[in-house]
Amino acid sequence: MSDTKEILRALEALDTNTVSDALDFMGLPGATYGLRPLWDCPKIVGRAATIQLGPKQGTAPTVHLITPVITSITTDDKILVIAGGPEGISCWGDILANASKMKGIRGSVIDGMSRDIEGSESIGYPVYGRGITMISARNRIIQIDSGNPVQMAGVTVNENDYVIADRCGTVFVRADKIEEVIALSQRIATRQDGMVQAVRSGKSVEEVMHDKKFEAIRHG
């Protein structure tokens, strides 16, 4: 499964709960808390385009944050992964959403906040983050780096790592582990589907959900 499109199709068939469980089994970080959909947006999967924000120093005009990264993207598999957003100040809005939509970007995950959320929703552009505000980033925060590792809710995310986000939150998977994580996630999904069916058929939930049943997933 070395083809990126094939990997993304496989990831699309999973959910964040299952991928989080796989990471737990493997002892890998990646699951986050608090990076949730900021409107009733669809699940997104893709590869990270990392962006680091920070406080603005001085009063000189600057290029608006995130715009250089949007301009540089040439593929249709990217999700903007934006770190460093301060509490209460927006680092996303509807103009950025429209520009991203035009470039074929799949969505944004912000360790921070968005404004103009109705604008993103009106064009169907998915935004995940910590919350919503109306306070502008202008003259408050700037882009200080891109394409390098960032911290997202305590998880280190590298450029081109994999991202899956849905109603339960956001999970990041290291690119060098993605095939192993997908394979285990698929086994978990199959086993848990069987456990649901067992409960529906009348088997004891105490037995069906016993720890030994979950441990068996590790071995296929």
PDB file of C-alpha atoms in Angstrom:
ATOM      1  CA  MET A   1       0.000   0.000   0.000  1.00  0.00           C
ATOM      2  CA  SER A   2       2.781   2.409  -0.935  1.00  0.00           C
ATOM      3  CA  ASP A   3       0.617   4.632  -3.157  1.00  0.00           C
ATOM      4  CA  THR A   4      -0.585   7.761  -1.336  1.00  0.00           C
ATOM      5  CA  LYS A   5      -4.036   7.638  -2.922  1.00  0.00           C
ATOM      6  CA  GLU A   6      -4.476   4.017  -1.852  1.00  0.00           C
ATOM      7  CA  ILE A   7      -3.393   4.875   1.696  1.00  0.00           C
ATOM      8  CA  LEU A   8      -5.861   7.771   1.836  1.00  0.00           C
ATOM      9  CA  ARG A   9      -8.698   5.552   0.559  1.00  0.00           C
ATOM     10  CA  ALA A  10      -7.938   3.034   3.309  1.00  0.00           C
ATOM     11  CA  LEU A  11      -7.794   5.779   5.936  1.00  0.00           C
ATOM     12  CA  GLU A  12     -11.087   7.227   4.698  1.00  0.00           C
ATOM     13  CA  ALA A  13     -12.782   3.891   5.479  1.00  0.00           C
ATOM     14  CA  LEU A  14     -11.733   4.137   9.150  1.00  0.00           C
ATOM     15  CA  ASP A  15     -12.622   6.537  11.978  1.00  0.00           C
ATOM     16  CA  THR A  16     -10.614   8.362  14.618  1.00  0.00           C
ATOM     17  CA  ASN A  17     -11.686   5.987  17.399  1.00  0.00           C
ATOM     18  CA  THR A  18     -10.287   2.966  15.590  1.00  0.00           C
ATOM     19  CA  VAL A  19      -7.067   4.685  14.547  1.00  0.00           C
ATOM     20  CA  SER A  20      -6.602   5.955  18.111  1.00  0.00           C
ATOM     21  CA  ASP A  21      -6.990   2.385  19.393  1.00  0.00           C
ATOM     22  CA  ALA A  22      -4.380   1.165  16.917  1.00  0.00           C
ATOM     23  CA  LEU A  23      -1.934   3.824  18.091  1.00  0.00           C
ATOM     24  CA  ASP A  24      -2.609   2.747  21.688  1.00  0.00           C
ATOM     25  CA  PHE A  25      -1.781  -0.874  20.839  1.00  0.00           C
ATOM     26  CA  MET A  26       1.434   0.257  19.135  1.00  0.00           C
ATOM     27  CA  GLY A  27       2.445   2.666  21.891  1.00  0.00           C
ATOM     28  CA  LEU A  28       2.493   5.621  19.518  1.00  0.00           C
ATOM     29  CA  PRO A  29       1.298   9.211  20.107  1.00  0.00           C
ATOM     30  CA  GLY A  30      -1.128  10.818  17.673  1.00  0.00           C
ATOM     31  CA  ALA A  31      -4.595  11.063  19.204  1.00  0.00           C
ATOM     32  CA  THR A  32      -5.490  14.536  20.463  1.00  0.00           C
ATOM     33  CA  TYR A  33      -8.132  16.066  22.682  1.00  0.00           C
ATOM     34  CA  GLY A  34      -9.913  19.318  21.900  1.00  0.00           C
ATOM     35  CA  LEU A  35      -9.389  19.664  18.137  1.00  0.00           C
ATOM     36  CA  ARG A  36     -13.001  19.231  17.078  1.00  0.00           C
ATOM     37  CA  PRO A  37     -15.140  20.248  14.084  1.00  0.00           C
ATOM     38  CA  LEU A  38     -16.046  23.937  14.261  1.00  0.00           C
ATOM     39  CA  TRP A  39     -19.142  23.423  12.147  1.00  0.00           C
ATOM     40  CA  ASP A  40     -21.006  20.225  11.235  1.00  0.00           C
ATOM     41  CA  CYS A  41     -18.327  19.415   8.691  1.00  0.00           C
ATOM     42  CA  PRO A  42     -17.473  16.044   7.123  1.00  0.00           C
ATOM     43  CA  LYS A  43     -14.600  13.784   8.069  1.00  0.00           C
ATOM     44  CA  ILE A  44     -11.307  14.673   6.413  1.00  0.00           C
ATOM     45  CA  VAL A  45      -8.213  12.610   5.684  1.00  0.00           C
ATOM     46  CA  GLY A  46      -5.022  13.861   4.093  1.00  0.00           C
ATOM     47  CA  ARG A  47      -1.366  14.759   4.543  1.00  0.00           C
ATOM     48  CA  ALA A  48      -0.175  17.557   6.794  1.00  0.00           C
ATOM     49  CA  ALA A  49       1.064  20.895   5.512  1.00  0.00           C
ATOM     50  CA  THR A  50       2.491  22.250   8.766  1.00  0.00           C
ATOM     51  CA  ILE A  51       2.360  25.905   9.801  1.00  0.00           C
ATOM     52  CA  GLN A  52       3.720  27.546  12.955  1.00  0.00           C
ATOM     53  CA  LEU A  53       2.230  30.796  14.228  1.00  0.00           C
ATOM     54  CA  GLY A  54       3.587  33.200  16.835  1.00  0.00           C
ATOM     55  CA  PRO A  55       3.088  36.702  18.219  1.00  0.00           C
ATOM     56  CA  LYS A  56       3.799  39.649  15.954  1.00  0.00           C
ATOM     57  CA  GLN A  57       6.814  41.767  16.856  1.00  0.00           C
ATOM     58  CA  GLY A  58       6.853  45.401  15.763  1.00  0.00           C
ATOM     59  CA  THR A  59       4.392  47.367  13.662  1.00  0.00           C
ATOM     60  CA  ALA A  60       5.614  46.856  10.087  1.00  0.00           C
ATOM     61  CA  PRO A  61       3.039  45.353   7.675  1.00  0.00           C
ATOM     62  CA  THR A  62       3.526  41.638   6.949  1.00  0.00           C
ATOM     63  CA  VAL A  63       2.169  39.047   4.544  1.00  0.00           C
ATOM     64  CA  HIS A  64      -0.986  37.625   6.092  1.00  0.00           C
ATOM     65  CA  LEU A  65      -0.404  34.423   8.014  1.00  0.00           C
ATOM     66  CA  ILE A  66      -0.926  31.083   6.185  1.00  0.00           C
ATOM     67  CA  THR A  67      -1.265  32.703   2.737  1.00  0.00           C
ATOM     68  CA  PRO A  68       2.262  31.693   1.570  1.00  0.00           C
ATOM     69  CA  VAL A  69       1.523  28.035   2.312  1.00  0.00           C
ATOM     70  CA  ILE A  70      -1.832  28.100   0.529  1.00  0.00           C
ATOM     71  CA  THR A  71      -0.138  29.651  -2.512  1.00  0.00           C
ATOM     72  CA  SER A  72       2.583  26.992  -2.571  1.00  0.00           C
ATOM     73  CA  ILE A  73       0.360  23.895  -2.475  1.00  0.00           C
ATOM     74  CA  THR A  74       0.109  22.034  -5.786  1.00  0.00           C
ATOM     75  CA  THR A  75      -1.462  18.678  -4.818  1.00  0.00           C
ATOM     76  CA  ASP A  76      -4.991  17.716  -3.753  1.00  0.00           C
ATOM     77  CA  ASP A  77      -4.078  15.637  -0.699  1.00  0.00           C
ATOM     78  CA  LYS A  78      -3.171  18.364   1.805  1.00  0.00           C
ATOM     79  CA  ILE A  79      -4.683  19.396   5.134  1.00  0.00           C
ATOM     80  CA  LEU A  80      -3.407  22.599   6.732  1.00  0.00           C
ATOM     81  CA  VAL A  81      -2.084  21.792  10.228  1.00  0.00           C
ATOM     82  CA  ILE A  82      -1.774  25.107  12.060  1.00  0.00           C
ATOM     83  CA  ALA A  83      -0.007  25.357  15.431  1.00  0.00           C
ATOM     84  CA  GLY A  84       0.456  28.187  17.906  1.00  0.00           C
ATOM     85  CA  GLY A  85      -2.936  29.848  17.851  1.00  0.00           C
ATOM     86  CA  PRO A  86      -3.451  31.816  21.082  1.00  0.00           C
ATOM     87  CA  GLU A  87      -6.622  31.642  23.157  1.00  0.00           C
ATOM     88  CA  GLY A  88      -9.357  33.982  21.973  1.00  0.00           C
ATOM     89  CA  ILE A  89      -7.630  35.194  18.789  1.00  0.00           C
ATOM     90  CA  SER A  90      -8.547  33.911  15.341  1.00  0.00           C
ATOM     91  CA  CYS A  91      -6.002  32.410  12.986  1.00  0.00           C
ATOM     92  CA  TRP A  92      -8.521  31.368  10.334  1.00  0.00           C
ATOM     93  CA  GLY A  93     -11.342  33.050   8.397  1.00  0.00           C
ATOM     94  CA  ASP A  94     -13.543  32.907   5.334  1.00  0.00           C
ATOM     95  CA  ILE A  95     -11.083  34.492   2.880  1.00  0.00           C
ATOM     96  CA  LEU A  96      -8.458  31.873   3.764  1.00  0.00           C
ATOM     97  CA  ALA A  97     -11.139  29.187   3.458  1.00  0.00           C
ATOM     98  CA  ASN A  98     -12.103  30.343  -0.037  1.00  0.00           C
ATOM     99  CA  ALA A  99      -8.475  30.486  -1.143  1.00  0.00           C
ATOM    100  CA  SER A 100      -7.872  26.979   0.236  1.00  0.00           C
ATOM    101  CA  LYS A 101     -10.993  25.619  -1.445  1.00  0.00           C
ATOM    102  CA  MET A 102      -9.783  27.012  -4.773  1.00  0.00           C
ATOM    103  CA  LYS A 103      -6.439  25.233  -4.297  1.00  0.00           C
ATOM    104  CA  GLY A 104      -8.039  21.848  -3.581  1.00  0.00           C
ATOM    105  CA  ILE A 105      -6.943  21.782   0.060  1.00  0.00           C
ATOM    106  CA  ARG A 106      -9.004  19.246   2.033  1.00  0.00           C
ATOM    107  CA  GLY A 107      -9.451  21.198   5.253  1.00  0.00           C
ATOM    108  CA  SER A 108      -7.722  22.885   8.177  1.00  0.00           C
ATOM    109  CA  VAL A 109      -6.877  21.649  11.660  1.00  0.00           C
ATOM    110  CA  ILE A 110      -5.995  24.530  13.985  1.00  0.00           C
ATOM    111  CA  ASP A 111      -4.510  24.312  17.458  1.00  0.00           C
ATOM    112  CA  GLY A 112      -6.256  27.609  17.906  1.00  0.00           C
ATOM    113  CA  MET A 113      -9.431  29.407  16.851  1.00  0.00           C
ATOM    114  CA  SER A 114     -11.394  30.496  13.801  1.00  0.00           C
ATOM    115  CA  ARG A 115     -13.594  33.466  12.992  1.00  0.00           C
ATOM    116  CA  ASP A 116     -16.117  33.794  10.127  1.00  0.00           C
ATOM    117  CA  ILE A 117     -17.074  30.154  10.621  1.00  0.00           C
ATOM    118  CA  GLU A 118     -20.271  30.612   8.618  1.00  0.00           C
ATOM    119  CA  GLY A 119     -18.079  31.560   5.648  1.00  0.00           C
ATOM    120  CA  SER A 120     -16.193  28.258   5.829  1.00  0.00           C
ATOM    121  CA  GLU A 121     -19.464  26.373   6.285  1.00  0.00           C
ATOM    122  CA  SER A 122     -21.159  28.109   3.356  1.00  0.00           C
ATOM    123  CA  ILE A 123     -18.542  26.751   0.920  1.00  0.00           C
ATOM    124  CA  GLY A 124     -18.262  23.345   2.600  1.00  0.00           C
ATOM    125  CA  TYR A 125     -14.697  23.864   3.792  1.00  0.00           C
ATOM    126  CA  PRO A 126     -13.933  21.697   6.873  1.00  0.00           C
ATOM    127  CA  VAL A 127     -12.344  23.440   9.866  1.00  0.00           C
ATOM    128  CA  TYR A 128     -11.280  21.686  13.061  1.00  0.00           C
ATOM    129  CA  GLY A 129      -9.903  23.519  16.059  1.00  0.00           C
ATOM    130  CA  ARG A 130     -10.270  24.575  19.688  1.00  0.00           C
ATOM    131  CA  GLY A 131     -13.064  27.068  19.242  1.00  0.00           C
ATOM    132  CA  ILE A 132     -14.602  30.125  17.585  1.00  0.00           C
ATOM    133  CA  THR A 133     -13.950  33.833  18.150  1.00  0.00           C
ATOM    134  CA  MET A 134     -14.435  37.111  16.305  1.00  0.00           C
ATOM    135  CA  ILE A 135     -11.078  38.689  17.226  1.00  0.00           C
ATOM    136  CA  SER A 136      -8.783  39.131  14.222  1.00  0.00           C
ATOM    137  CA  ALA A 137      -5.195  37.877  13.967  1.00  0.00           C
ATOM    138  CA  ARG A 138      -4.153  41.055  12.176  1.00  0.00           C
ATOM    139  CA  ASN A 139      -1.380  42.887  14.067  1.00  0.00           C
ATOM    140  CA  ARG A 140      -1.504  40.188  16.744  1.00  0.00           C
ATOM    141  CA  ILE A 141      -0.073  36.941  15.333  1.00  0.00           C
ATOM    142  CA  ILE A 142       1.970  36.012  12.271  1.00  0.00           C
ATOM    143  CA  GLN A 143       3.265  32.931  10.506  1.00  0.00           C
ATOM    144  CA  ILE A 144       6.817  32.250  11.677  1.00  0.00           C
ATOM    145  CA  ASP A 145       7.535  28.893   9.998  1.00  0.00           C
ATOM    146  CA  SER A 146       6.135  26.182   7.727  1.00  0.00           C
ATOM    147  CA  GLY A 147       7.045  22.701   6.561  1.00  0.00           C
ATOM    148  CA  ASN A 148       8.716  21.777   9.850  1.00  0.00           C
ATOM    149  CA  PRO A 149       7.529  19.803  12.908  1.00  0.00           C
ATOM    150  CA  VAL A 150       4.813  21.477  14.986  1.00  0.00           C
ATOM    151  CA  GLN A 151       3.099  20.672  18.286  1.00  0.00           C
ATOM    152  CA  MET A 152      -0.636  20.049  17.981  1.00  0.00           C
ATOM    153  CA  ALA A 153      -2.402  19.551  21.329  1.00  0.00           C
ATOM    154  CA  GLY A 154       0.767  17.911  22.625  1.00  0.00           C
ATOM    155  CA  VAL A 155       1.448  15.746  19.562  1.00  0.00           C
ATOM    156  CA  THR A 156       4.422  16.347  17.273  1.00  0.00           C
ATOM    157  CA  VAL A 157       3.280  16.512  13.636  1.00  0.00           C
ATOM    158  CA  ASN A 158       5.716  16.477  10.723  1.00  0.00           C
ATOM    159  CA  GLU A 159       5.175  17.727   7.189  1.00  0.00           C
ATOM    160  CA  ASN A 160       3.385  14.995   5.198  1.00  0.00           C
ATOM    161  CA  ASP A 161       2.272  12.999   8.243  1.00  0.00           C
ATOM    162  CA  TYR A 162      -1.252  11.642   7.876  1.00  0.00           C
ATOM    163  CA  VAL A 163      -4.336  13.285   9.367  1.00  0.00           C
ATOM    164  CA  ILE A 164      -7.802  11.921  10.092  1.00  0.00           C
ATOM    165  CA  ALA A 165     -10.440  14.131  11.697  1.00  0.00           C
ATOM    166  CA  ASP A 166     -14.125  13.492  12.373  1.00  0.00           C
ATOM    167  CA  ARG A 167     -16.797  14.322  14.950  1.00  0.00           C
ATOM    168  CA  CYS A 168     -14.778  12.679  17.742  1.00  0.00           C
ATOM    169  CA  GLY A 169     -11.675  14.774  17.073  1.00  0.00           C
ATOM    170  CA  THR A 170      -8.338  14.650  15.287  1.00  0.00           C
ATOM    171  CA  VAL A 171      -5.619  11.994  15.030  1.00  0.00           C
ATOM    172  CA  PHE A 172      -2.174  12.334  13.445  1.00  0.00           C
ATOM    173  CA  VAL A 173      -0.161   9.335  12.190  1.00  0.00           C
ATOM    174  CA  ARG A 174       3.543   9.382  11.409  1.00  0.00           C
ATOM    175  CA  ALA A 175       4.143   8.824   7.702  1.00  0.00           C
ATOM    176  CA  ASP A 176       6.655   6.038   8.371  1.00  0.00           C
ATOM    177  CA  LYS A 177       4.050   4.113  10.429  1.00  0.00           C
ATOM    178  CA  ILE A 178       0.907   4.678   8.373  1.00  0.00           C
ATOM    179  CA  GLU A 179       0.718   1.293   6.654  1.00  0.00           C
ATOM    180  CA  GLU A 180       1.223  -0.586   9.918  1.00  0.00           C
ATOM    181  CA  VAL A 181      -1.355   1.617  11.663  1.00  0.00           C
ATOM    182  CA  ILE A 182      -3.916   1.104   8.879  1.00  0.00           C
ATOM    183  CA  ALA A 183      -3.419  -2.675   8.892  1.00  0.00           C
ATOM    184  CA  LEU A 184      -3.986  -2.865  12.649  1.00  0.00           C
ATOM    185  CA  SER A 185      -6.906  -0.423  12.467  1.00  0.00           C
ATOM    186  CA  GLN A 186      -8.586  -2.630   9.876  1.00  0.00           C
ATOM    187  CA  ARG A 187      -8.213  -5.665  12.170  1.00  0.00           C
ATOM    188  CA  ILE A 188      -9.623  -3.676  15.085  1.00  0.00           C
ATOM    189  CA  ALA A 189     -12.603  -2.512  13.006  1.00  0.00           C
ATOM    190  CA  THR A 190     -13.363  -6.079  11.891  1.00  0.00           C
ATOM    191  CA  ARG A 191     -13.087  -7.454  15.432  1.00  0.00           C
ATOM    192  CA  GLN A 192     -15.214  -4.677  16.943  1.00  0.00           C
ATOM    193  CA  ASP A 193     -17.898  -5.113  14.272  1.00  0.00           C
ATOM    194  CA  GLY A 194     -18.016  -8.780  15.287  1.00  0.00           C
ATOM    195  CA  MET A 195     -18.337  -7.795  18.952  1.00  0.00           C
ATOM    196  CA  VAL A 196     -21.295  -5.533  18.148  1.00  0.00           C
ATOM    197  CA  GLN A 197     -22.981  -8.372  16.285  1.00  0.00           C
ATOM    198  CA  ALA A 198     -22.305 -10.741  19.189  1.00  0.00           C
ATOM    199  CA  VAL A 199     -24.028  -8.372  21.628  1.00  0.00           C
ATOM    200  CA  ARG A 200     -26.957  -7.929  19.250  1.00  0.00           C
ATOM    201  CA  SER A 201     -27.307 -11.701  18.992  1.00  0.00           C
ATOM    202  CA  GLY A 202     -27.723 -11.937  22.770  1.00  0.00           C
ATOM    203  CA  LYS A 203     -24.232 -12.768  24.036  1.00  0.00           C
ATOM    204  CA  SER A 204     -23.157 -11.333  27.383  1.00  0.00           C
ATOM    205  CA  VAL A 205     -21.581  -7.900  26.986  1.00  0.00           C
ATOM    206  CA  GLU A 206     -19.406  -8.727  30.007  1.00  0.00           C
ATOM    207  CA  GLU A 207     -17.862 -11.606  28.073  1.00  0.00           C
ATOM    208  CA  VAL A 208     -17.801  -9.877  24.698  1.00  0.00           C
ATOM    209  CA  MET A 209     -15.942  -6.847  26.094  1.00  0.00           C
ATOM    210  CA  HIS A 210     -13.534  -8.743  28.336  1.00  0.00           C
ATOM    211  CA  ASP A 211      -9.944  -7.493  28.081  1.00  0.00           C
ATOM    212  CA  LYS A 212      -8.819 -10.794  26.583  1.00  0.00           C
ATOM    213  CA  LYS A 213     -11.032 -10.140  23.569  1.00  0.00           C
ATOM    214  CA  PHE A 214      -9.304  -6.824  22.913  1.00  0.00           C
ATOM    215  CA  GLU A 215      -5.857  -8.323  23.400  1.00  0.00           C
ATOM    216  CA  ALA A 216      -6.694 -10.901  20.737  1.00  0.00           C
ATOM    217  CA  ILE A 217      -6.920  -8.071  18.206  1.00  0.00           C
ATOM    218  CA  ARG A 218      -3.168  -7.562  18.472  1.00  0.00           C
ATOM    219  CA  HIS A 219      -2.624 -11.008  16.977  1.00  0.00           C
ATOM    220  CA  GLY A 220      -5.096 -10.678  14.113  1.00  0.00           C
TER     221      GLY A 220
END
